[in-house]
Amino acid sequence: MMLVLIKPLITIINNTQVKQNIAVCAETAIEPRLRVIAQLYHSPL
């Protein structure tokens, strides 16, 4: 009985960790590009 209750919790925890990892990866991938774009826009043409 305990395993039946614990297994969904483990999957939920794993899913949240995966989502956090994806969010961190997305941030690290997007941030440098945003900085480059911001520098391009802020630089006087």
mmCIF file of N, CA and C in Angstrom:
data_model
loop_
_atom_site.group_PDB
_atom_site.id
_atom_site.type_symbol
_atom_site.label_atom_id
_atom_site.label_comp_id
_atom_site.label_asym_id
_atom_site.label_seq_id
_atom_site.Cartn_x
_atom_site.Cartn_y
_atom_site.Cartn_z
ATOM 1 N N MET A 1 0.831 -1.208 0.000
ATOM 2 C CA MET A 1 0.000 0.000 0.000
ATOM 3 C C MET A 1 0.866 1.258 0.000
ATOM 4 N N MET A 2 1.946 1.251 0.781
ATOM 5 C CA MET A 2 2.784 2.448 0.876
ATOM 6 C C MET A 2 3.413 2.782 -0.481
ATOM 7 N N LEU A 3 3.864 1.768 -1.216
ATOM 8 C CA LEU A 3 4.485 2.025 -2.512
ATOM 9 C C LEU A 3 3.490 2.691 -3.464
ATOM 10 N N VAL A 4 2.240 2.288 -3.381
ATOM 11 C CA VAL A 4 1.222 2.882 -4.252
ATOM 12 C C VAL A 4 1.089 4.372 -3.961
ATOM 13 N N LEU A 5 1.245 4.747 -2.699
ATOM 14 C CA LEU A 5 1.139 6.167 -2.339
ATOM 15 C C LEU A 5 2.421 6.927 -2.646
ATOM 16 N N ILE A 6 3.570 6.260 -2.471
ATOM 17 C CA ILE A 6 4.858 6.948 -2.623
ATOM 18 C C ILE A 6 5.183 7.182 -4.102
ATOM 19 N N LYS A 7 4.833 6.230 -4.958
ATOM 20 C CA LYS A 7 5.232 6.322 -6.362
ATOM 21 C C LYS A 7 4.713 7.602 -7.028
ATOM 22 N N PRO A 8 3.440 7.963 -6.872
ATOM 23 C CA PRO A 8 2.976 9.224 -7.492
ATOM 24 C C PRO A 8 3.736 10.440 -6.964
ATOM 25 N N LEU A 9 4.062 10.440 -5.676
ATOM 26 C CA LEU A 9 4.826 11.560 -5.108
ATOM 27 C C LEU A 9 6.187 11.672 -5.784
ATOM 28 N N ILE A 10 6.837 10.517 -5.985
ATOM 29 C CA ILE A 10 8.165 10.532 -6.609
ATOM 30 C C ILE A 10 8.060 11.077 -8.025
ATOM 31 N N THR A 11 7.034 10.652 -8.765
ATOM 32 C CA THR A 11 6.892 11.137 -10.142
ATOM 33 C C THR A 11 6.609 12.630 -10.147
ATOM 34 N N ILE A 12 5.808 13.109 -9.201
ATOM 35 C CA ILE A 12 5.519 14.544 -9.125
ATOM 36 C C ILE A 12 6.804 15.315 -8.832
ATOM 37 N N ILE A 13 7.606 14.821 -7.887
ATOM 38 C CA ILE A 13 8.863 15.488 -7.535
ATOM 39 C C ILE A 13 9.788 15.505 -8.752
ATOM 40 N N ASN A 14 9.883 14.372 -9.459
ATOM 41 C CA ASN A 14 10.738 14.303 -10.639
ATOM 42 C C ASN A 14 10.275 15.285 -11.697
ATOM 43 N N ASN A 15 8.959 15.382 -11.892
ATOM 44 C CA ASN A 15 8.434 16.297 -12.900
ATOM 45 C C ASN A 15 8.780 17.742 -12.561
ATOM 46 N N THR A 16 8.646 18.108 -11.282
ATOM 47 C CA THR A 16 8.953 19.490 -10.906
ATOM 48 C C THR A 16 10.441 19.759 -11.093
ATOM 49 N N GLN A 17 11.291 18.790 -10.775
ATOM 50 C CA GLN A 17 12.726 18.979 -10.963
ATOM 51 C C GLN A 17 13.042 19.160 -12.439
ATOM 52 N N VAL A 18 12.394 18.360 -13.284
ATOM 53 C CA VAL A 18 12.629 18.473 -14.726
ATOM 54 C C VAL A 18 12.195 19.843 -15.211
ATOM 55 N N LYS A 19 11.037 20.305 -14.745
ATOM 56 C CA LYS A 19 10.555 21.624 -15.153
ATOM 57 C C LYS A 19 11.530 22.707 -14.715
ATOM 58 N N GLN A 20 12.050 22.605 -13.496
ATOM 59 C CA GLN A 20 13.014 23.598 -13.017
ATOM 60 C C GLN A 20 14.277 23.561 -13.866
ATOM 61 N N ASN A 21 14.744 22.342 -14.203
ATOM 62 C CA ASN A 21 15.946 22.232 -15.030
ATOM 63 C C ASN A 21 15.717 22.862 -16.395
ATOM 64 N N ILE A 22 14.547 22.615 -16.975
ATOM 65 C CA ILE A 22 14.233 23.193 -18.282
ATOM 66 C C ILE A 22 14.200 24.713 -18.179
ATOM 67 N N ALA A 23 13.600 25.217 -17.101
ATOM 68 C CA ALA A 23 13.513 26.668 -16.926
ATOM 69 C C ALA A 23 14.913 27.267 -16.808
ATOM 70 N N VAL A 24 15.782 26.623 -16.032
ATOM 71 C CA VAL A 24 17.147 27.141 -15.856
ATOM 72 C C VAL A 24 17.888 27.109 -17.193
ATOM 73 N N CYS A 25 17.738 26.003 -17.932
ATOM 74 C CA CYS A 25 18.410 25.898 -19.231
ATOM 75 C C CYS A 25 17.909 26.981 -20.179
ATOM 76 N N ALA A 26 16.604 27.210 -20.164
ATOM 77 C CA ALA A 26 16.031 28.230 -21.044
ATOM 78 C C ALA A 26 16.567 29.609 -20.675
ATOM 79 N N GLU A 27 16.627 29.889 -19.383
ATOM 80 C CA GLU A 27 17.132 31.191 -18.938
ATOM 81 C C GLU A 27 18.581 31.382 -19.366
ATOM 82 N N THR A 28 19.418 30.373 -19.141
ATOM 83 C CA THR A 28 20.831 30.513 -19.475
ATOM 84 C C THR A 28 21.021 30.613 -20.981
ATOM 85 N N ALA A 29 20.124 29.989 -21.751
ATOM 86 C CA ALA A 29 20.254 30.038 -23.209
ATOM 87 C C ALA A 29 19.765 31.369 -23.755
ATOM 88 N N ILE A 30 18.704 31.910 -23.153
ATOM 89 C CA ILE A 30 18.072 33.123 -23.701
ATOM 90 C C ILE A 30 18.777 34.382 -23.211
ATOM 91 N N GLU A 31 19.263 34.382 -21.985
ATOM 92 C CA GLU A 31 19.782 35.615 -21.384
ATOM 93 C C GLU A 31 20.909 36.246 -22.201
ATOM 94 N N PRO A 32 21.926 35.488 -22.625
ATOM 95 C CA PRO A 32 22.997 36.127 -23.401
ATOM 96 C C PRO A 32 22.475 36.768 -24.682
ATOM 97 N N ARG A 33 21.516 36.107 -25.346
ATOM 98 C CA ARG A 33 20.957 36.668 -26.582
ATOM 99 C C ARG A 33 20.219 37.961 -26.280
ATOM 100 N N LEU A 34 19.465 37.966 -25.172
ATOM 101 C CA LEU A 34 18.756 39.196 -24.809
ATOM 102 C C LEU A 34 19.748 40.314 -24.535
ATOM 103 N N ARG A 35 20.850 39.985 -23.887
ATOM 104 C CA ARG A 35 21.864 41.017 -23.605
ATOM 105 C C ARG A 35 22.439 41.564 -24.902
ATOM 106 N N VAL A 36 22.723 40.672 -25.839
ATOM 107 C CA VAL A 36 23.275 41.120 -27.126
ATOM 108 C C VAL A 36 22.279 42.028 -27.823
ATOM 109 N N ILE A 37 20.995 41.604 -27.836
ATOM 110 C CA ILE A 37 19.956 42.418 -28.485
ATOM 111 C C ILE A 37 19.848 43.771 -27.776
ATOM 112 N N ALA A 38 19.871 43.741 -26.444
ATOM 113 C CA ALA A 38 19.757 44.990 -25.688
ATOM 114 C C ALA A 38 20.942 45.906 -26.016
ATOM 115 N N GLN A 39 22.149 45.346 -26.109
ATOM 116 C CA GLN A 39 23.321 46.161 -26.440
ATOM 117 C C GLN A 39 23.179 46.757 -27.833
ATOM 118 N N LEU A 40 22.642 45.958 -28.765
ATOM 119 C CA LEU A 40 22.453 46.472 -30.129
ATOM 120 C C LEU A 40 21.476 47.642 -30.123
ATOM 121 N N TYR A 41 20.392 47.491 -29.343
ATOM 122 C CA TYR A 41 19.381 48.554 -29.325
ATOM 123 C C TYR A 41 19.898 49.799 -28.600
ATOM 124 N N HIS A 42 20.679 49.594 -27.549
ATOM 125 C CA HIS A 42 21.138 50.738 -26.762
ATOM 126 C C HIS A 42 22.317 51.445 -27.422
ATOM 127 N N SER A 43 23.054 50.739 -28.266
ATOM 128 C CA SER A 43 24.210 51.370 -28.895
ATOM 129 C C SER A 43 23.753 52.415 -29.906
ATOM 130 N N PRO A 44 24.351 53.579 -29.891
ATOM 131 C CA PRO A 44 23.952 54.619 -30.853
ATOM 132 C C PRO A 44 24.330 54.220 -32.267
ATOM 133 N N LEU A 45 23.383 54.326 -33.187
ATOM 134 C CA LEU A 45 23.643 53.913 -34.571
ATOM 135 C C LEU A 45 24.261 55.060 -35.365
#
